[in-house]
């Protein structure tokens, strides 16, 4: 952007607010070279010195398998020993 502005200003004889032939200052000796250098420097430094992105992987937690059984409190038996439980089954970990 700055390079395009400097090129078009030089082509028309207009330099930093002053006519090229009327004043010996303006665009080339003012703040513009510093500004262009600063913008380019920041862009280059940001491209080369940016820290690497951090990637967090999925963490897996091992849970041992739990074994459960169906217990019928009414008759005091577990599922394969009795097929029906009128009061409802209770799940028991063992």
Short mmCIF file of N, CA and C in Angstrom, two decimals:
data_model
loop_
_atom_site.label_atom_id
_atom_site.label_comp_id
_atom_site.label_asym_id
_atom_site.label_seq_id
_atom_site.Cartn_x
_atom_site.Cartn_y
_atom_site.Cartn_z
N UNK A 1 0.82 -1.17 0.00
CA UNK A 1 0.00 0.00 0.00
C UNK A 1 0.87 1.24 0.00
N UNK A 2 1.88 1.27 0.89
CA UNK A 2 2.74 2.44 0.94
C UNK A 2 3.56 2.59 -0.33
N UNK A 3 4.01 1.46 -0.86
CA UNK A 3 4.81 1.53 -2.08
C UNK A 3 3.97 2.07 -3.24
N UNK A 4 2.71 1.68 -3.31
CA UNK A 4 1.83 2.18 -4.36
C UNK A 4 1.57 3.67 -4.22
N UNK A 5 1.41 4.14 -2.98
CA UNK A 5 1.19 5.56 -2.76
C UNK A 5 2.43 6.36 -3.12
N UNK A 6 3.61 5.83 -2.79
CA UNK A 6 4.84 6.55 -3.11
C UNK A 6 5.05 6.59 -4.62
N UNK A 7 4.72 5.53 -5.33
CA UNK A 7 4.90 5.49 -6.78
C UNK A 7 3.94 6.45 -7.47
N UNK A 8 2.66 6.45 -7.04
CA UNK A 8 1.72 7.35 -7.69
C UNK A 8 2.01 8.79 -7.35
N UNK A 9 2.50 9.05 -6.13
CA UNK A 9 2.84 10.43 -5.77
C UNK A 9 4.03 10.92 -6.59
N UNK A 10 5.00 10.06 -6.83
CA UNK A 10 6.16 10.46 -7.61
C UNK A 10 5.81 10.67 -9.07
N UNK A 11 4.86 9.93 -9.58
CA UNK A 11 4.48 10.05 -10.98
C UNK A 11 3.75 11.36 -11.26
N UNK A 12 3.08 11.88 -10.26
CA UNK A 12 2.31 13.10 -10.46
C UNK A 12 3.03 14.34 -9.95
N UNK A 13 4.18 14.19 -9.39
CA UNK A 13 4.92 15.34 -8.90
C UNK A 13 4.48 15.79 -7.52
N UNK A 14 3.72 15.02 -6.85
CA UNK A 14 3.21 15.39 -5.53
C UNK A 14 3.89 14.52 -4.48
N UNK A 15 4.58 15.12 -3.51
CA UNK A 15 5.35 14.37 -2.52
C UNK A 15 4.99 14.81 -1.11
N UNK A 16 4.23 14.01 -0.42
CA UNK A 16 3.99 14.23 1.01
C UNK A 16 3.36 15.56 1.34
N UNK A 17 2.47 16.04 0.55
CA UNK A 17 1.81 17.30 0.86
C UNK A 17 2.48 18.51 0.24
N UNK A 18 3.59 18.33 -0.42
CA UNK A 18 4.30 19.44 -1.05
C UNK A 18 4.53 19.11 -2.51
N UNK A 19 4.52 20.10 -3.34
CA UNK A 19 4.81 19.89 -4.74
C UNK A 19 6.27 19.53 -4.87
N UNK A 20 6.61 18.59 -5.74
CA UNK A 20 7.96 18.07 -5.86
C UNK A 20 8.99 19.17 -6.12
N UNK A 21 8.68 20.08 -6.95
CA UNK A 21 9.66 21.13 -7.27
C UNK A 21 9.69 22.25 -6.27
N UNK A 22 8.66 22.38 -5.43
CA UNK A 22 8.56 23.53 -4.55
C UNK A 22 9.18 23.37 -3.19
N UNK A 23 9.42 22.18 -2.73
CA UNK A 23 9.94 21.98 -1.38
C UNK A 23 10.85 20.77 -1.37
N UNK A 24 11.92 20.82 -0.64
CA UNK A 24 12.88 19.71 -0.63
C UNK A 24 12.68 18.82 0.58
N UNK A 25 11.53 18.57 0.96
CA UNK A 25 11.27 17.67 2.09
C UNK A 25 10.19 16.71 1.67
N UNK A 26 9.26 16.54 2.52
CA UNK A 26 8.09 15.78 2.15
C UNK A 26 8.27 14.28 2.29
N UNK A 27 7.78 13.59 1.29
CA UNK A 27 7.65 12.14 1.37
C UNK A 27 8.96 11.40 1.56
N UNK A 28 9.97 11.73 0.80
CA UNK A 28 11.20 10.94 0.85
C UNK A 28 12.03 11.19 2.08
N UNK A 29 11.95 12.33 2.70
CA UNK A 29 12.80 12.61 3.86
C UNK A 29 12.00 12.69 5.15
N UNK A 30 10.74 12.44 5.11
CA UNK A 30 9.90 12.52 6.30
C UNK A 30 9.76 11.19 7.00
N UNK A 31 8.57 10.91 7.44
CA UNK A 31 8.31 9.72 8.24
C UNK A 31 7.98 8.50 7.38
N UNK A 32 7.72 8.66 6.13
CA UNK A 32 7.26 7.56 5.28
C UNK A 32 8.25 6.40 5.18
N UNK A 33 9.53 6.63 4.93
CA UNK A 33 10.46 5.48 4.87
C UNK A 33 10.50 4.70 6.19
N UNK A 34 10.43 5.43 7.28
CA UNK A 34 10.41 4.76 8.58
C UNK A 34 9.14 3.93 8.73
N UNK A 35 8.00 4.49 8.33
CA UNK A 35 6.73 3.78 8.46
C UNK A 35 6.72 2.52 7.58
N UNK A 36 7.20 2.65 6.36
CA UNK A 36 7.25 1.49 5.46
C UNK A 36 8.17 0.43 6.04
N UNK A 37 9.32 0.84 6.53
CA UNK A 37 10.26 -0.11 7.14
C UNK A 37 9.69 -0.78 8.37
N UNK A 38 8.97 -0.02 9.17
CA UNK A 38 8.37 -0.59 10.37
C UNK A 38 7.31 -1.62 10.02
N UNK A 39 6.46 -1.31 9.06
CA UNK A 39 5.40 -2.25 8.68
C UNK A 39 6.00 -3.52 8.09
N UNK A 40 6.98 -3.37 7.21
CA UNK A 40 7.61 -4.54 6.60
C UNK A 40 8.37 -5.34 7.65
N UNK A 41 9.05 -4.65 8.56
CA UNK A 41 9.79 -5.34 9.61
C UNK A 41 8.90 -6.13 10.54
N UNK A 42 7.77 -5.55 10.91
CA UNK A 42 6.84 -6.26 11.79
C UNK A 42 6.26 -7.48 11.07
N UNK A 43 5.94 -7.34 9.80
CA UNK A 43 5.39 -8.47 9.05
C UNK A 43 6.41 -9.61 8.95
N UNK A 44 7.65 -9.29 8.68
CA UNK A 44 8.69 -10.32 8.56
C UNK A 44 8.97 -10.96 9.91
N UNK A 45 9.09 -10.14 10.94
CA UNK A 45 9.37 -10.69 12.27
C UNK A 45 8.22 -11.56 12.75
N UNK A 46 6.99 -11.16 12.46
CA UNK A 46 5.85 -11.96 12.89
C UNK A 46 5.81 -13.29 12.16
N UNK A 47 6.22 -13.32 10.91
CA UNK A 47 6.22 -14.56 10.15
C UNK A 47 7.30 -15.53 10.64
N UNK A 48 8.45 -15.04 11.02
CA UNK A 48 9.57 -15.92 11.39
C UNK A 48 9.65 -16.23 12.87
N UNK A 49 9.17 -15.36 13.72
CA UNK A 49 9.37 -15.54 15.15
C UNK A 49 8.08 -15.84 15.90
N UNK A 50 7.05 -16.26 15.21
CA UNK A 50 5.80 -16.63 15.86
C UNK A 50 6.00 -17.98 16.53
N UNK A 51 5.54 -18.16 17.77
CA UNK A 51 5.70 -19.46 18.42
C UNK A 51 4.86 -20.53 17.72
N UNK A 52 5.33 -21.73 17.82
CA UNK A 52 4.63 -22.85 17.19
C UNK A 52 3.29 -23.07 17.88
N UNK A 53 2.28 -23.45 17.13
CA UNK A 53 0.97 -23.68 17.75
C UNK A 53 1.01 -24.91 18.65
N UNK A 54 0.22 -24.88 19.69
CA UNK A 54 0.13 -25.99 20.62
C UNK A 54 -1.08 -26.84 20.27
N UNK A 55 -0.86 -28.12 20.20
CA UNK A 55 -1.94 -29.06 19.91
C UNK A 55 -2.15 -29.95 21.12
N UNK A 56 -3.36 -30.00 21.58
CA UNK A 56 -3.69 -30.83 22.73
C UNK A 56 -4.42 -32.07 22.23
N UNK A 57 -3.85 -33.21 22.49
CA UNK A 57 -4.47 -34.46 22.08
C UNK A 57 -5.54 -34.89 23.07
N UNK A 58 -6.30 -35.87 22.67
CA UNK A 58 -7.35 -36.41 23.54
C UNK A 58 -6.71 -37.27 24.60
N UNK A 59 -7.13 -37.07 25.82
CA UNK A 59 -6.60 -37.87 26.92
C UNK A 59 -7.59 -38.98 27.23
N UNK A 60 -7.09 -40.19 27.28
CA UNK A 60 -7.92 -41.33 27.56
C UNK A 60 -7.69 -41.79 28.99
N UNK A 61 -8.76 -42.09 29.67
CA UNK A 61 -8.68 -42.58 31.04
C UNK A 61 -9.12 -44.04 31.03
N UNK A 62 -8.30 -44.87 31.60
CA UNK A 62 -8.63 -46.30 31.65
C UNK A 62 -9.57 -46.56 32.81
N UNK A 63 -10.72 -47.08 32.49
CA UNK A 63 -11.66 -47.50 33.51
C UNK A 63 -11.80 -49.01 33.42
N UNK A 64 -11.49 -49.70 34.49
CA UNK A 64 -11.63 -51.15 34.44
C UNK A 64 -13.10 -51.52 34.28
N UNK A 65 -13.37 -52.58 33.58
CA UNK A 65 -14.77 -52.96 33.38
C UNK A 65 -15.41 -53.38 34.70
N UNK A 66 -16.61 -52.90 34.91
CA UNK A 66 -17.32 -53.29 36.12
C UNK A 66 -18.26 -54.43 35.77
N UNK A 67 -18.33 -55.36 36.64
CA UNK A 67 -19.21 -56.50 36.44
C UNK A 67 -20.41 -56.33 37.35
N UNK A 68 -21.58 -56.47 36.76
CA UNK A 68 -22.80 -56.29 37.52
C UNK A 68 -23.67 -57.55 37.40
N UNK A 69 -24.54 -57.67 38.34
CA UNK A 69 -25.49 -58.78 38.33
C UNK A 69 -26.85 -58.23 38.73
N UNK A 70 -27.89 -58.92 38.33
CA UNK A 70 -29.25 -58.54 38.69
C UNK A 70 -29.67 -59.36 39.90
N UNK A 71 -30.07 -58.66 40.96
CA UNK A 71 -30.43 -59.31 42.22
C UNK A 71 -31.91 -59.04 42.52
N UNK A 72 -32.59 -60.03 42.97
CA UNK A 72 -34.00 -59.90 43.35
C UNK A 72 -34.08 -59.96 44.88
N UNK A 73 -34.35 -58.82 45.53
CA UNK A 73 -34.38 -58.84 47.00
C UNK A 73 -35.58 -59.60 47.58
N UNK A 74 -36.61 -59.78 46.81
CA UNK A 74 -37.81 -60.46 47.31
C UNK A 74 -37.56 -61.95 47.59
N UNK A 75 -36.88 -62.62 46.68
CA UNK A 75 -36.60 -64.03 46.91
C UNK A 75 -35.12 -64.30 47.20
N UNK A 76 -34.25 -63.26 47.20
CA UNK A 76 -32.85 -63.40 47.59
C UNK A 76 -31.99 -64.15 46.59
N UNK A 77 -32.36 -64.13 45.32
CA UNK A 77 -31.61 -64.84 44.29
C UNK A 77 -31.15 -63.89 43.20
N UNK A 78 -30.14 -64.32 42.45
CA UNK A 78 -29.63 -63.55 41.32
C UNK A 78 -30.30 -64.02 40.04
N UNK A 79 -30.07 -63.33 38.94
CA UNK A 79 -30.81 -63.54 37.70
C UNK A 79 -30.79 -64.96 37.14
N UNK A 80 -29.67 -65.60 36.95
CA UNK A 80 -29.84 -66.91 36.30
C UNK A 80 -30.57 -67.92 37.19
N UNK A 81 -30.52 -67.72 38.49
CA UNK A 81 -31.17 -68.67 39.38
C UNK A 81 -32.68 -68.47 39.40
N UNK A 82 -33.14 -67.24 39.21
CA UNK A 82 -34.58 -66.96 39.13
C UNK A 82 -34.83 -66.12 37.88
N UNK A 83 -35.93 -66.39 37.22
CA UNK A 83 -36.24 -65.72 35.96
C UNK A 83 -37.16 -64.52 36.15
N UNK A 84 -37.89 -64.45 37.24
CA UNK A 84 -38.86 -63.37 37.45
C UNK A 84 -38.65 -62.76 38.82
N UNK A 85 -38.87 -61.44 38.91
CA UNK A 85 -38.76 -60.73 40.18
C UNK A 85 -39.91 -59.73 40.25
N UNK A 86 -40.96 -60.02 41.00
CA UNK A 86 -42.13 -59.15 41.04
C UNK A 86 -41.84 -57.75 41.61
N UNK A 87 -40.90 -57.62 42.54
CA UNK A 87 -40.62 -56.31 43.15
C UNK A 87 -39.65 -55.47 42.33
N UNK A 88 -39.00 -56.03 41.31
CA UNK A 88 -38.04 -55.30 40.48
C UNK A 88 -36.61 -55.71 40.78
N UNK A 89 -35.79 -55.69 39.77
CA UNK A 89 -34.39 -56.10 39.90
C UNK A 89 -33.54 -54.95 40.43
N UNK A 90 -32.53 -55.31 41.20
CA UNK A 90 -31.52 -54.34 41.66
C UNK A 90 -30.19 -54.72 41.01
N UNK A 91 -29.50 -53.72 40.49
CA UNK A 91 -28.21 -53.98 39.86
C UNK A 91 -27.14 -53.91 40.95
N UNK A 92 -26.33 -54.94 41.04
CA UNK A 92 -25.30 -55.07 42.08
C UNK A 92 -23.94 -55.22 41.42
N UNK A 93 -22.96 -54.38 41.84
CA UNK A 93 -21.59 -54.51 41.34
C UNK A 93 -20.84 -55.55 42.17
N UNK A 94 -20.05 -56.36 41.51
CA UNK A 94 -19.21 -57.32 42.25
C UNK A 94 -17.83 -57.38 41.66
#
